[in-house]
mmCIF file of C-alpha atoms and ligand atoms in Angstrom:
data_model
loop_
_atom_site.group_PDB
_atom_site.id
_atom_site.type_symbol
_atom_site.label_atom_id
_atom_site.label_comp_id
_atom_site.label_asym_id
_atom_site.label_seq_id
_atom_site.Cartn_x
_atom_site.Cartn_y
_atom_site.Cartn_z
ATOM 1 C CA UNK K 91 3.303 -37.395 11.291
ATOM 2 C CA UNK K 92 -0.342 -37.972 11.892
ATOM 3 C CA UNK K 93 -2.285 -40.207 9.528
ATOM 4 C CA UNK K 94 -6.026 -39.607 9.790
ATOM 5 C CA UNK K 95 -8.073 -42.238 7.988
ATOM 6 C CA UNK K 96 -11.638 -41.275 7.109
ATOM 7 C CA UNK K 97 -14.364 -43.296 5.442
ATOM 8 C CA UNK K 98 -14.522 -41.483 2.112
ATOM 9 C CA UNK K 99 -13.706 -38.321 0.191
ATOM 10 C CA UNK K 100 -16.502 -36.270 1.794
ATOM 11 C CA UNK K 101 -15.159 -37.064 5.270
ATOM 12 C CA UNK K 102 -11.594 -36.227 4.188
ATOM 13 C CA UNK K 103 -12.838 -32.789 3.139
ATOM 14 C CA UNK K 104 -14.983 -32.113 6.224
ATOM 15 C CA UNK K 105 -12.207 -33.265 8.584
ATOM 16 C CA UNK K 106 -9.665 -31.025 6.823
ATOM 17 C CA UNK K 107 -12.067 -28.073 7.000
ATOM 18 C CA UNK K 108 -12.579 -28.758 10.730
ATOM 19 C CA UNK K 109 -8.792 -28.664 11.293
ATOM 20 C CA UNK K 110 -8.653 -25.265 9.570
ATOM 21 C CA UNK K 111 -11.721 -23.985 11.451
ATOM 22 C CA UNK K 112 -10.164 -24.944 14.780
ATOM 23 C CA UNK K 113 -6.863 -23.271 13.884
ATOM 24 C CA UNK K 114 -8.753 -20.127 12.811
ATOM 25 C CA UNK K 115 -10.590 -19.974 16.155
ATOM 26 C CA UNK K 116 -7.205 -19.689 17.836
ATOM 27 C CA UNK K 117 -5.688 -17.291 15.268
ATOM 28 C CA UNK K 118 -7.970 -15.051 13.211
ATOM 29 C CA UNK K 119 -5.153 -13.892 10.923
ATOM 30 C CA UNK K 120 -4.330 -17.449 9.933
ATOM 31 C CA UNK K 121 -1.827 -17.746 7.071
ATOM 32 C CA UNK K 122 -2.993 -20.473 4.698
ATOM 33 C CA UNK K 123 -1.128 -22.006 1.766
ATOM 34 C CA UNK K 124 -3.486 -23.150 -0.986
ATOM 35 C CA UNK K 125 -3.167 -25.996 -3.486
ATOM 36 C CA UNK K 126 -4.997 -26.720 -6.744
ATOM 37 C CA UNK K 127 -6.034 -30.035 -8.299
ATOM 38 C CA UNK K 128 -9.184 -32.120 -7.972
ATOM 39 C CA UNK K 129 -8.646 -33.236 -4.376
ATOM 40 C CA UNK K 130 -8.910 -29.919 -2.466
ATOM 41 C CA UNK K 131 -12.136 -28.871 -4.254
ATOM 42 C CA UNK K 132 -14.336 -30.503 -1.591
ATOM 43 C CA UNK K 133 -12.315 -28.838 1.157
ATOM 44 C CA UNK K 134 -12.884 -25.429 -0.454
ATOM 45 C CA UNK K 135 -16.619 -26.159 -0.697
ATOM 46 C CA UNK K 136 -16.613 -27.000 3.011
ATOM 47 C CA UNK K 137 -14.761 -23.766 3.848
ATOM 48 C CA UNK K 138 -17.331 -21.760 1.854
ATOM 49 C CA UNK K 139 -20.082 -23.593 3.783
ATOM 50 C CA UNK K 140 -18.462 -22.753 7.136
ATOM 51 C CA UNK K 141 -18.126 -19.120 6.038
ATOM 52 C CA UNK K 142 -21.820 -18.927 5.060
ATOM 53 C CA UNK K 143 -22.786 -20.418 8.423
ATOM 54 C CA UNK K 144 -20.696 -17.745 10.182
ATOM 55 C CA UNK K 145 -18.337 -20.329 11.649
ATOM 56 C CA UNK K 146 -15.236 -18.991 9.926
ATOM 57 C CA UNK K 147 -14.402 -15.525 8.685
ATOM 58 C CA UNK K 148 -11.679 -14.703 6.165
ATOM 59 C CA UNK K 149 -11.402 -10.947 6.872
ATOM 60 C CA UNK K 150 -7.967 -11.336 8.423
ATOM 61 C CA UNK K 151 -6.884 -14.557 6.717
ATOM 62 C CA UNK K 152 -3.769 -14.359 4.548
ATOM 63 C CA UNK K 153 -3.385 -16.626 1.513
ATOM 64 C CA UNK K 154 -0.352 -17.859 -0.388
ATOM 65 C CA UNK K 155 -0.795 -19.822 -3.599
ATOM 66 C CA UNK K 156 1.458 -22.842 -3.975
ATOM 67 C CA UNK K 157 2.486 -22.639 -7.623
ATOM 68 C CA UNK K 158 1.729 -21.147 -11.054
ATOM 69 C CA UNK K 159 2.282 -21.936 -14.722
ATOM 70 C CA UNK K 160 4.800 -19.699 -16.435
ATOM 71 C CA UNK K 161 3.338 -17.767 -19.355
ATOM 72 C CA UNK K 162 -0.271 -17.607 -18.197
ATOM 73 C CA UNK K 163 -2.107 -14.419 -17.244
ATOM 74 C CA UNK K 164 -4.020 -14.500 -13.946
ATOM 75 C CA UNK K 165 -7.237 -14.348 -15.975
ATOM 76 C CA UNK K 166 -6.442 -17.563 -17.888
ATOM 77 C CA UNK K 167 -8.887 -20.326 -16.812
ATOM 78 C CA UNK K 168 -5.979 -22.796 -16.416
ATOM 79 C CA UNK K 169 -3.972 -20.518 -14.147
ATOM 80 C CA UNK K 170 -3.620 -21.247 -10.457
ATOM 81 C CA UNK K 171 -4.747 -17.679 -9.750
ATOM 82 C CA UNK K 172 -8.018 -18.242 -11.645
ATOM 83 C CA UNK K 173 -8.630 -21.609 -9.939
ATOM 84 C CA UNK K 174 -8.305 -20.160 -6.431
ATOM 85 C CA UNK K 175 -10.395 -17.068 -7.234
ATOM 86 C CA UNK K 176 -13.076 -19.210 -8.805
ATOM 87 C CA UNK K 177 -13.226 -22.044 -6.250
ATOM 88 C CA UNK K 178 -12.751 -20.076 -3.028
ATOM 89 C CA UNK K 179 -11.606 -16.471 -2.845
ATOM 90 C CA UNK K 180 -14.526 -14.903 -4.733
ATOM 91 C CA UNK K 181 -16.991 -16.718 -2.506
ATOM 92 C CA UNK K 182 -15.638 -15.609 0.864
ATOM 93 C CA UNK K 183 -14.622 -12.276 2.398
ATOM 94 C CA UNK K 184 -10.859 -12.611 2.009
ATOM 95 C CA UNK K 185 -9.206 -9.245 1.270
ATOM 96 C CA UNK K 186 -7.506 -8.832 -2.107
ATOM 97 C CA UNK K 187 -4.424 -7.362 -0.432
ATOM 98 C CA UNK K 188 -4.114 -10.513 1.683
ATOM 99 C CA UNK K 189 -3.866 -12.824 -1.338
ATOM 100 C CA UNK K 190 -0.321 -13.542 -2.494
ATOM 101 C CA UNK K 191 0.327 -15.334 -5.754
ATOM 102 C CA UNK K 192 3.243 -16.433 -7.810
ATOM 103 C CA UNK K 193 2.987 -14.579 -11.109
ATOM 104 C CA UNK K 194 2.947 -16.493 -14.387
ATOM 105 C CA UNK K 195 4.683 -13.554 -16.072
ATOM 106 C CA UNK K 196 7.264 -12.121 -13.724
ATOM 107 C CA UNK K 197 9.758 -9.592 -15.091
ATOM 108 C CA UNK K 198 12.593 -11.286 -13.204
ATOM 109 C CA UNK K 199 11.882 -14.883 -12.187
ATOM 110 C CA UNK K 200 14.652 -15.273 -9.618
ATOM 111 C CA UNK K 201 13.844 -11.989 -7.942
ATOM 112 C CA UNK K 202 10.113 -12.801 -7.961
ATOM 113 C CA UNK K 203 10.726 -16.175 -6.239
ATOM 114 C CA UNK K 204 13.060 -14.616 -3.702
ATOM 115 C CA UNK K 205 10.527 -11.872 -2.936
ATOM 116 C CA UNK K 206 7.749 -14.485 -2.537
ATOM 117 C CA UNK K 207 9.772 -16.329 0.097
ATOM 118 C CA UNK K 208 10.359 -12.980 1.823
ATOM 119 C CA UNK K 209 6.601 -12.240 1.812
ATOM 120 C CA UNK K 210 5.930 -15.619 3.463
ATOM 121 C CA UNK K 211 8.560 -14.776 6.055
ATOM 122 C CA UNK K 212 7.114 -11.279 6.624
ATOM 123 C CA UNK K 213 3.645 -12.789 7.143
ATOM 124 C CA UNK K 214 5.116 -14.858 9.982
ATOM 125 C CA UNK K 215 5.285 -18.082 7.957
ATOM 126 C CA UNK K 216 2.520 -20.307 6.613
ATOM 127 C CA UNK K 217 0.394 -21.731 9.448
ATOM 128 C CA UNK K 218 -1.270 -24.468 7.392
ATOM 129 C CA UNK K 219 -0.075 -25.591 3.952
ATOM 130 C CA UNK K 220 -2.803 -27.504 2.113
ATOM 131 C CA UNK K 221 -1.376 -30.131 -0.246
ATOM 132 C CA UNK K 222 -2.462 -32.771 -2.708
ATOM 133 C CA UNK K 223 -0.176 -35.568 -3.859
ATOM 134 C CA UNK K 224 0.554 -36.650 -7.410
ATOM 135 C CA UNK K 225 0.553 -40.335 -8.337
ATOM 136 C CA UNK K 226 4.326 -39.968 -8.785
ATOM 137 C CA UNK K 227 4.657 -38.486 -5.288
ATOM 138 C CA UNK K 228 4.978 -34.829 -6.258
ATOM 139 C CA UNK K 229 3.920 -32.096 -3.872
ATOM 140 C CA UNK K 230 3.216 -28.745 -5.494
ATOM 141 C CA UNK K 231 5.233 -28.927 -8.749
ATOM 142 C CA UNK K 232 8.175 -30.589 -7.040
ATOM 143 C CA UNK K 233 8.431 -33.604 -9.296
ATOM 144 C CA UNK K 234 10.553 -36.678 -8.426
ATOM 145 C CA UNK K 235 14.207 -35.708 -8.220
ATOM 146 C CA UNK K 236 13.495 -32.280 -6.706
ATOM 147 C CA UNK K 237 15.963 -31.382 -3.992
ATOM 148 C CA UNK K 238 14.517 -31.950 -0.536
ATOM 149 C CA UNK K 239 15.824 -28.539 0.522
ATOM 150 C CA UNK K 240 14.621 -26.667 -2.598
ATOM 151 C CA UNK K 241 13.166 -23.166 -2.323
ATOM 152 C CA UNK K 242 10.573 -21.368 -4.474
ATOM 153 C CA UNK K 243 11.882 -21.542 -8.036
ATOM 154 C CA UNK K 244 11.383 -22.199 -11.733
ATOM 155 C CA UNK K 245 10.766 -25.848 -12.666
ATOM 156 C CA UNK K 246 10.292 -27.622 -15.979
ATOM 157 C CA UNK K 247 7.065 -29.622 -16.196
ATOM 158 C CA UNK K 248 7.302 -33.347 -16.880
ATOM 159 C CA UNK K 249 6.278 -34.519 -20.388
ATOM 160 C CA UNK K 250 3.306 -36.302 -18.713
ATOM 161 C CA UNK K 251 2.057 -33.041 -17.152
ATOM 162 C CA UNK K 252 2.503 -31.168 -20.443
ATOM 163 C CA UNK K 253 0.579 -33.896 -22.304
ATOM 164 C CA UNK K 254 -2.178 -34.006 -19.652
ATOM 165 C CA UNK K 255 -2.646 -30.235 -19.961
ATOM 166 C CA UNK K 256 -2.797 -30.215 -23.782
ATOM 167 C CA UNK K 257 -6.625 -30.618 -24.049
ATOM 168 C CA UNK K 258 -7.190 -27.494 -21.946
ATOM 169 C CA UNK K 259 -5.452 -25.209 -24.433
ATOM 170 C CA UNK K 260 -6.561 -24.239 -27.916
ATOM 171 C CA UNK K 261 -3.073 -23.808 -29.258
ATOM 172 C CA UNK K 262 -0.192 -26.245 -28.693
ATOM 173 C CA UNK K 263 2.151 -23.241 -28.272
ATOM 174 C CA UNK K 264 0.096 -22.001 -25.330
ATOM 175 C CA UNK K 265 0.607 -25.181 -23.239
ATOM 176 C CA UNK K 266 2.949 -24.295 -20.347
ATOM 177 C CA UNK K 267 6.347 -26.012 -20.191
ATOM 178 C CA UNK K 268 7.506 -24.348 -16.985
ATOM 179 C CA UNK K 269 6.092 -23.359 -13.633
ATOM 180 C CA UNK K 270 7.019 -21.554 -10.457
ATOM 181 C CA UNK K 271 6.570 -23.582 -7.301
ATOM 182 C CA UNK K 272 7.210 -23.438 -3.603
ATOM 183 C CA UNK K 273 10.184 -25.660 -2.839
ATOM 184 C CA UNK K 274 10.195 -28.766 -0.675
ATOM 185 C CA UNK K 275 12.396 -26.939 1.842
ATOM 186 C CA UNK K 276 9.847 -24.115 1.934
ATOM 187 C CA UNK K 277 6.988 -26.577 2.486
ATOM 188 C CA UNK K 278 8.833 -28.368 5.305
ATOM 189 C CA UNK K 279 9.205 -25.049 7.143
ATOM 190 C CA UNK K 280 5.452 -24.393 7.248
ATOM 191 C CA UNK K 281 3.890 -24.789 10.693
ATOM 192 C CA UNK K 282 1.522 -27.523 9.564
ATOM 193 C CA UNK K 283 1.304 -29.493 6.328
ATOM 194 C CA UNK K 284 -2.180 -30.815 5.614
ATOM 195 C CA UNK K 285 -2.062 -33.358 2.806
ATOM 196 C CA UNK K 286 -5.339 -34.704 1.417
ATOM 197 C CA UNK K 287 -5.632 -37.866 -0.650
ATOM 198 C CA UNK K 288 -8.551 -39.940 -1.808
ATOM 199 C CA UNK K 289 -9.084 -43.058 -3.865
ATOM 200 C CA UNK K 290 -7.344 -46.315 -4.691
ATOM 201 C CA UNK K 291 -5.192 -44.647 -7.362
ATOM 202 C CA UNK K 292 -3.311 -42.837 -4.566
ATOM 203 C CA UNK K 293 -2.869 -45.901 -2.285
ATOM 204 C CA UNK K 294 0.553 -46.978 -3.489
ATOM 205 C CA UNK K 295 2.102 -43.510 -3.410
ATOM 206 C CA UNK K 296 0.615 -42.762 0.025
ATOM 207 C CA UNK K 297 2.244 -45.937 1.372
ATOM 208 C CA UNK K 298 5.597 -44.936 -0.144
ATOM 209 C CA UNK K 299 5.328 -41.356 1.158
ATOM 210 C CA UNK K 300 4.293 -42.322 4.701
ATOM 211 C CA UNK K 301 6.104 -45.608 5.286
ATOM 212 C CA UNK K 302 8.856 -45.704 2.686
ATOM 213 C CA UNK K 303 12.289 -44.111 2.915
ATOM 214 C CA UNK K 304 12.693 -40.338 2.688
ATOM 215 C CA UNK K 305 13.842 -39.827 -0.875
ATOM 216 C CA UNK K 306 13.837 -37.151 -3.564
ATOM 217 C CA UNK K 307 12.308 -39.854 -5.793
ATOM 218 C CA UNK K 308 9.093 -39.474 -3.737
ATOM 219 C CA UNK K 309 8.947 -35.750 -2.886
ATOM 220 C CA UNK K 310 5.985 -36.234 -0.477
ATOM 221 C CA UNK K 311 8.189 -38.532 1.660
ATOM 222 C CA UNK K 312 9.991 -35.325 2.703
ATOM 223 C CA UNK K 313 6.950 -34.643 4.901
ATOM 224 C CA UNK K 314 8.402 -37.270 7.266
ATOM 225 C CA UNK K 315 10.868 -34.479 8.123
ATOM 226 C CA UNK K 316 8.046 -31.993 8.776
ATOM 227 C CA UNK K 317 7.465 -31.088 12.427
ATOM 228 C CA UNK K 318 3.675 -31.274 12.044
ATOM 229 C CA UNK K 319 2.391 -33.124 9.002
ATOM 230 C CA UNK K 320 -1.138 -34.457 8.823
ATOM 231 C CA UNK K 321 -2.200 -36.864 6.082
ATOM 232 C CA UNK K 322 -5.988 -36.842 5.851
ATOM 233 C CA UNK K 323 -6.869 -39.757 3.591
ATOM 234 C CA UNK K 324 -9.791 -42.035 2.895
ATOM 235 C CA UNK K 325 -9.927 -45.821 3.339
ATOM 236 C CA UNK K 326 -9.127 -46.425 -0.328
ATOM 237 C CA UNK K 327 -6.018 -44.205 -0.260
ATOM 238 C CA UNK K 328 -4.972 -45.827 3.055
ATOM 239 C CA UNK K 329 -5.317 -49.374 1.731
ATOM 240 C CA UNK K 330 -1.571 -49.846 1.071
ATOM 241 C CA UNK K 331 -0.429 -48.770 4.561
ATOM 242 C CA UNK K 332 1.090 -51.447 6.791
ATOM 243 C CA UNK K 333 0.442 -49.647 10.089
ATOM 244 C CA UNK K 334 -3.077 -48.394 9.485
ATOM 245 C CA UNK K 335 -4.502 -50.010 12.631
ATOM 246 C CA UNK K 336 -1.989 -48.110 14.722
ATOM 247 C CA UNK K 337 -2.807 -44.796 12.966
ATOM 248 C CA UNK K 338 -6.497 -45.417 13.651
ATOM 249 C CA UNK K 339 -5.813 -46.212 17.303
ATOM 250 C CA UNK K 340 -3.558 -43.151 17.735
ATOM 251 C CA UNK K 341 -6.152 -40.833 16.210
ATOM 252 C CA UNK K 342 -9.038 -42.275 18.250
ATOM 253 C CA UNK K 343 -7.100 -42.110 21.500
ATOM 254 C CA UNK K 344 -5.329 -38.790 20.906
ATOM 255 C CA UNK K 345 -7.180 -36.924 23.664
ATOM 256 C CA UNK K 346 -6.880 -39.825 26.116
ATOM 257 C CA UNK K 347 -3.150 -40.136 25.527
ATOM 258 C CA UNK K 348 -2.663 -36.369 25.979
ATOM 259 C CA UNK K 349 -4.665 -36.458 29.231
ATOM 260 C CA UNK K 350 -2.727 -39.475 30.539
ATOM 261 C CA UNK K 351 0.588 -37.713 29.893
ATOM 262 C CA UNK K 352 -0.617 -34.576 31.727
ATOM 263 C CA UNK K 353 -1.468 -36.567 34.881
HETATM 264 P P1 LIG N 1139 -5.254 -34.189 -7.851
HETATM 265 O O1 LIG N 1139 -3.777 -33.631 -7.982
HETATM 266 O O2 LIG N 1139 -5.784 -33.634 -6.565
HETATM 267 O O3 LIG N 1139 -5.946 -33.632 -9.047
HETATM 268 O O4 LIG N 1139 -5.141 -35.686 -7.823
HETATM 269 C C1 LIG N 1139 -2.906 -33.735 -6.917
HETATM 270 C C2 LIG N 1139 -1.566 -33.212 -7.312
HETATM 271 O O5 LIG N 1139 -1.144 -33.495 -8.460
HETATM 272 O O6 LIG N 1139 -0.933 -32.539 -6.506
#
């Protein structure tokens, strides 16, 4: 795991965009997994900026959305599909046929989830999975208790999530109770997991995810089993980490250490 500590939210977003830009320079048909929430918004703004400057091009990029509410049409403003279209896809030159989404209204849920995993496989796997982290440690909609080897599947939303979503819907009956989400096992198999976190409210859960035991009670702790996980976090979110001086040293001296080993 690599823990990259930046000064503030803006630096978290620009650093994460730089990681994606560098990966894209090496592989133009990069396969990206996209997350929703407040945290990645600044990253998406940075990616749009890089695209406008001609530093990144999405013509061959392939996108997989991380989760979706069951029952919502793609056109619903609360759907994951709408969020990604609105905050990124419509503003860059990604091809429609290269955008893969979990449907909120699949005819056969199990078959849809199985086929989604197959599409990820057929695309050669996800190169970079962008992630946020919930205050309870969830990644995607894998809430505490989710199996660490879970695959893409139907999940019930926690009462807290249902209550938090209530104001965004006119009718109580419309508020989603279920979702489809990539599993923790699916996320661990991606080639790189890029988790962004910002602010004091995330400090405790970041410390548990990075330095605590691997446990289904903190789904993000499963990233300790990931071959290449990067946590890009700001000072406030890093404030609960015991080993932050070491993470800072390791990041600052990364190139020097690599050179020394080559000699
Ligand atoms: P947030 O959500 O970025 O809005 O804090 C993160 C998450 O719940 O995954």
